């Protein structure tokens, strides 16, 4: 089984947490969307949305995060001969969390000058690939249009307001629930937690933990606890804990700067 993913991608983190928690082996391929690797022709031909993650098992390819997780659960049940599929409550939490699109919230917390630089680089990559692979030109063109759309939406205060409000109401609901049970659904770490942990990790990466995590005591306690899990360390901690975040971010930033200077798109 091959997983195309990247540590920066929250949906990739969810899938990797599920694979680690269920102890399923897979071959990992890093595809960095910030350096435009998701537009490399081999990957793009398989997945013209260029979005991550993608799970491939032989001829079976899945592009949707929730569907990938359901597939992982089925594999875990078949290979262990036991276990069970997620309950209705877990599925409801997954849906609620997945309804929050972190894109605009994240981008709006990145300084304009860095954001514009990355956006320009992404557009240049799409244009370069268009010329290189004429048979994929319309798909690359679509990707280019989406990038302009993203930048337009970021100038719309209504889009940002809605995203922020949804996040706050989601966290308030999570805070109430965690006052009743140690994990989002009951006594055990479930797939609902797999979807929640990357949201908290994103808030910490953006240095927003005081406003969103520490101000909610139940979430703060939960956050401390889930960070002790080996799956967290492998998927998130290894790249973003303490000084590691600077190494991870610097590597991507350096690669972007050099390629941009040399005009290697
Ligand atoms: N269809 C995917 C979308 C996942 C998605 O939005 N992925 C983001 C990262 S979390 C991505 O790949 N962005 C890069 C891009 O849009 O170029 C799903 O629902 O699982």
Coordinates of C-alpha atoms and ligand atoms in Angstrom, one line a residue:
X1 CA 0.0 0.0 0.0
X2 CA 1.4 3.4 -0.9
X3 CA 0.5 6.7 0.8
X4 CA 1.3 10.0 -0.9
X5 CA 1.3 12.6 1.9
X6 CA 3.2 15.4 3.6
X7 CA 3.7 16.4 7.2
X8 CA 2.4 19.9 6.4
X9 CA -1.0 18.5 5.3
X10 CA -3.6 18.1 8.0
X11 CA -5.5 15.5 6.1
X12 CA -2.3 13.6 5.6
X13 CA -1.7 13.7 9.3
X14 CA -5.1 12.2 10.0
X15 CA -4.5 9.3 7.6
X16 CA -1.1 8.6 9.0
X17 CA -2.3 8.7 12.6
X18 CA -5.0 6.2 11.7
X19 CA -2.4 3.9 10.1
X20 CA -0.1 4.1 13.1
X21 CA -2.9 3.6 15.6
X22 CA -4.1 0.5 13.7
X23 CA -0.6 -0.8 13.2
X24 CA -0.9 -1.0 9.4
X25 CA 2.3 -1.1 7.3
X26 CA 2.6 1.2 4.2
X27 CA 5.1 2.7 1.9
X28 CA 5.4 6.5 2.4
X29 CA 6.0 9.1 -0.3
X30 CA 6.4 12.7 0.7
X31 CA 4.9 15.1 -1.7
X32 CA 5.5 18.7 -0.6
X33 CA 2.6 21.0 -1.9
X34 CA 4.5 24.1 -0.9
X35 CA 7.4 23.4 -3.2
X36 CA 4.9 22.3 -5.9
X37 CA 5.8 18.6 -5.8
X38 CA 2.1 17.8 -6.0
X39 CA 2.2 19.1 -9.6
X40 CA 5.0 16.8 -10.7
X41 CA 3.6 15.0 -13.7
X42 CA 3.7 11.5 -12.3
X43 CA 1.7 12.4 -9.3
X44 CA -0.5 14.9 -11.1
X45 CA -1.5 12.4 -13.8
X46 CA -2.8 10.1 -11.1
X47 CA -4.5 13.0 -9.2
X48 CA -5.3 16.1 -11.1
X49 CA -6.7 17.9 -8.0
X50 CA -3.0 17.7 -6.7
X51 CA -4.4 17.4 -3.2
X52 CA -3.1 15.2 -0.5
X53 CA -3.3 12.5 0.9
X54 CA -3.8 9.7 -1.7
X55 CA -3.8 6.1 -0.8
X56 CA -3.0 3.5 -3.4
X57 CA -3.5 -0.2 -3.0
X58 CA -2.8 -1.9 -6.4
X59 CA -5.3 -0.6 -8.8
X60 CA -7.5 0.9 -6.0
X61 CA -6.8 4.6 -5.5
X62 CA -8.6 6.7 -2.8
X63 CA -8.5 10.5 -2.8
X64 CA -10.9 11.3 0.0
X65 CA -9.6 11.4 3.6
X66 CA -12.8 10.0 5.2
X67 CA -12.9 7.2 2.6
X68 CA -9.2 6.4 3.2
X69 CA -9.9 6.1 7.0
X70 CA -12.9 3.9 6.4
X71 CA -10.7 1.7 4.2
X72 CA -8.0 1.5 6.9
X73 CA -10.5 0.5 9.4
X74 CA -11.7 -2.3 7.2
X75 CA -8.2 -3.5 6.6
X76 CA -7.5 -3.5 10.3
X77 CA -10.6 -5.6 11.0
X78 CA -9.7 -8.1 8.3
X79 CA -6.0 -8.4 9.2
X80 CA -6.6 -8.7 13.0
X81 CA -9.7 -10.8 12.7
X82 CA -11.4 -8.5 15.3
X83 CA -12.0 -4.9 16.0
X84 CA -15.0 -2.9 14.9
X85 CA -16.0 -0.2 12.6
X86 CA -16.5 3.3 14.0
X87 CA -19.8 4.0 15.9
X88 CA -22.3 6.6 14.8
X89 CA -21.0 9.0 17.4
X90 CA -17.5 8.7 16.0
X91 CA -18.7 9.3 12.5
X92 CA -20.7 12.3 13.6
X93 CA -17.6 13.9 15.2
X94 CA -15.5 13.1 12.1
X95 CA -18.1 14.9 9.9
X96 CA -18.2 17.9 12.2
X97 CA -14.4 18.2 12.4
X98 CA -14.0 17.6 8.6
X99 CA -16.4 20.4 7.9
X100 CA -13.8 22.9 9.1
X101 CA -11.6 23.8 6.2
X102 CA -8.3 24.9 7.7
X103 CA -7.0 26.4 4.5
X104 CA -8.2 30.0 4.9
X105 CA -7.7 30.1 8.6
X106 CA -4.1 28.9 8.2
X107 CA -3.2 31.1 5.3
X108 CA -4.6 34.2 7.0
X109 CA -2.2 33.7 9.9
X110 CA 0.9 33.7 7.7
X111 CA 2.5 37.0 6.9
X112 CA 1.3 38.4 3.6
X113 CA 4.8 38.6 2.1
X114 CA 5.5 34.9 2.7
X115 CA 2.1 33.9 1.5
X116 CA 2.4 35.9 -1.7
X117 CA 5.8 34.5 -2.4
X118 CA 4.5 30.9 -2.1
X119 CA 1.5 31.6 -4.2
X120 CA 3.6 33.2 -6.9
X121 CA 5.9 30.1 -6.8
X122 CA 2.9 27.7 -7.1
X123 CA 1.6 29.6 -10.1
X124 CA 5.0 29.5 -11.8
X125 CA 5.2 25.8 -11.2
X126 CA 1.7 25.3 -12.8
X127 CA 2.6 27.4 -15.8
X128 CA 6.0 25.6 -16.3
X129 CA 4.3 22.1 -16.1
X130 CA 1.6 23.3 -18.6
X131 CA 4.2 24.0 -21.2
X132 CA 6.0 20.8 -20.4
X133 CA 3.0 18.5 -20.6
X134 CA 0.5 19.8 -23.1
X135 CA -1.8 16.8 -22.6
X136 CA -2.3 17.9 -19.0
X137 CA -2.5 21.6 -19.8
X138 CA -6.2 22.1 -19.0
X139 CA -5.8 20.3 -15.6
X140 CA -2.8 22.5 -14.7
X141 CA -4.8 25.5 -15.9
X142 CA -7.6 24.5 -13.5
X143 CA -5.1 24.3 -10.7
X144 CA -3.8 27.8 -11.6
X145 CA -7.4 29.2 -11.5
X146 CA -7.9 27.6 -8.1
X147 CA -4.8 29.3 -6.8
X148 CA -6.2 32.7 -7.9
X149 CA -9.5 31.9 -6.3
X150 CA -7.7 31.1 -3.0
X151 CA -6.0 34.5 -3.1
X152 CA -9.3 36.2 -3.9
X153 CA -11.1 34.4 -1.0
X154 CA -8.4 35.5 1.4
X155 CA -9.2 39.1 0.7
X156 CA -12.8 38.4 1.6
X157 CA -13.3 39.1 5.4
X158 CA -16.6 37.1 5.4
X159 CA -14.7 33.9 4.4
X160 CA -12.2 34.3 7.2
X161 CA -14.9 35.3 9.7
X162 CA -17.0 32.1 8.9
X163 CA -13.9 29.9 9.2
X164 CA -12.9 31.4 12.6
X165 CA -16.4 31.2 14.0
X166 CA -16.8 27.5 12.9
X167 CA -13.5 26.7 14.6
X168 CA -14.6 28.4 17.9
X169 CA -17.9 26.7 18.0
X170 CA -16.3 23.3 17.2
X171 CA -13.7 23.8 20.0
X172 CA -16.4 24.8 22.5
X173 CA -18.4 21.7 21.7
X174 CA -15.2 19.6 22.1
X175 CA -14.5 21.3 25.4
X176 CA -17.9 20.3 26.8
X177 CA -17.5 16.7 25.5
X178 CA -14.1 16.3 27.0
X179 CA -15.5 17.3 30.4
X180 CA -17.5 14.1 30.3
X181 CA -15.0 11.6 28.8
X182 CA -11.2 11.5 28.5
X183 CA -11.3 11.0 24.7
X184 CA -13.7 12.5 22.2
X185 CA -15.9 9.4 22.2
X186 CA -15.6 7.4 25.5
X187 CA -12.6 5.9 27.3
X188 CA -10.6 4.9 24.2
X189 CA -8.7 6.9 21.5
X190 CA -10.9 6.6 18.4
X191 CA -11.0 7.8 14.8
X192 CA -12.7 10.9 16.1
X193 CA -9.5 11.7 18.0
X194 CA -7.5 11.0 14.8
X195 CA -9.4 13.9 13.2
X196 CA -9.1 16.2 16.2
X197 CA -5.4 15.9 17.0
X198 CA -4.2 17.6 13.7
X199 CA -6.5 20.5 14.3
X200 CA -4.9 21.1 17.7
X201 CA -1.4 20.6 16.2
X202 CA -2.2 23.2 13.5
X203 CA -3.2 25.7 16.2
X204 CA 0.0 25.1 18.0
X205 CA 2.1 25.4 14.8
X206 CA 0.5 28.8 14.2
X207 CA 1.3 29.8 17.8
X208 CA -2.4 30.1 18.7
X209 CA -2.4 27.7 21.5
X210 CA -3.0 30.3 24.2
X211 CA -6.1 31.6 22.5
X212 CA -7.6 28.3 21.4
X213 CA -6.2 25.5 23.6
X214 CA -5.0 26.8 26.9
X215 CA -8.1 28.9 27.4
X216 CA -10.1 25.6 27.4
X217 CA -9.0 23.5 30.4
X218 CA -10.4 20.1 29.2
X219 CA -8.8 20.5 25.7
X220 CA -5.5 21.6 27.3
X221 CA -5.5 18.4 29.4
X222 CA -6.4 16.3 26.5
X223 CA -3.8 17.9 24.3
X224 CA -1.1 17.1 26.9
X225 CA -2.3 13.5 27.0
X226 CA -2.5 12.8 23.2
X227 CA 0.9 14.2 22.6
X228 CA 2.3 11.3 24.6
X229 CA 1.1 8.8 22.1
X230 CA 3.7 7.2 19.8
X231 CA 1.5 7.8 16.8
X232 CA 1.5 11.6 17.6
X233 CA 5.3 11.6 17.8
X234 CA 5.8 9.7 14.6
X235 CA 3.3 11.8 12.6
X236 CA 3.5 15.3 14.1
X237 CA 6.1 15.6 16.9
X238 CA 9.0 14.4 14.8
X239 CA 8.5 17.4 12.5
X240 CA 7.0 20.1 14.6
X241 CA 7.9 19.6 18.3
X242 CA 10.1 22.4 19.8
X243 CA 13.1 23.3 17.6
X244 CA 12.1 20.7 15.0
X245 CA 9.5 23.0 13.6
X246 CA 12.2 25.5 12.6
X247 CA 14.1 22.7 10.8
X248 CA 11.0 21.5 8.9
X249 CA 9.9 25.0 7.9
X250 CA 13.4 26.2 7.1
X251 CA 14.0 23.2 4.8
X252 CA 11.0 24.0 2.7
X253 CA 11.6 27.8 2.8
X254 CA 15.3 27.3 1.6
X255 CA 14.2 25.0 -1.2
X256 CA 11.6 27.6 -2.4
X257 CA 14.1 30.5 -2.2
X258 CA 16.8 28.6 -4.1
X259 CA 14.5 27.3 -6.8
X260 CA 12.9 30.7 -7.2
X261 CA 16.3 32.4 -7.5
X262 CA 17.4 29.8 -10.1
X263 CA 14.0 30.0 -11.8
X264 CA 13.7 26.2 -11.5
X265 CA 10.0 25.6 -11.3
Ligands
LIG1 N1 -10.1 15.5 -1.4 C1 -9.2 15.7 -0.2 C2 -8.8 17.1 0.0 C3 -7.6 17.2 0.9 C4 -6.9 18.6 0.9 O1 -7.6 19.6 0.9 N2 -5.6 18.5 1.0 C5 -4.8 19.7 1.1 C6 -3.8 19.5 2.3 S1 -4.6 19.1 3.8 C7 -3.9 19.8 -0.1 O2 -3.4 18.8 -0.7 N3 -3.6 21.0 -0.6 C8 -2.7 21.3 -1.7 C9 -3.3 21.9 -2.9 O3 -4.5 22.2 -2.8 O4 -2.6 22.1 -3.8 C10 -10.0 15.2 1.0 O5 -11.1 15.6 1.3 O6 -9.4 14.4 1.6

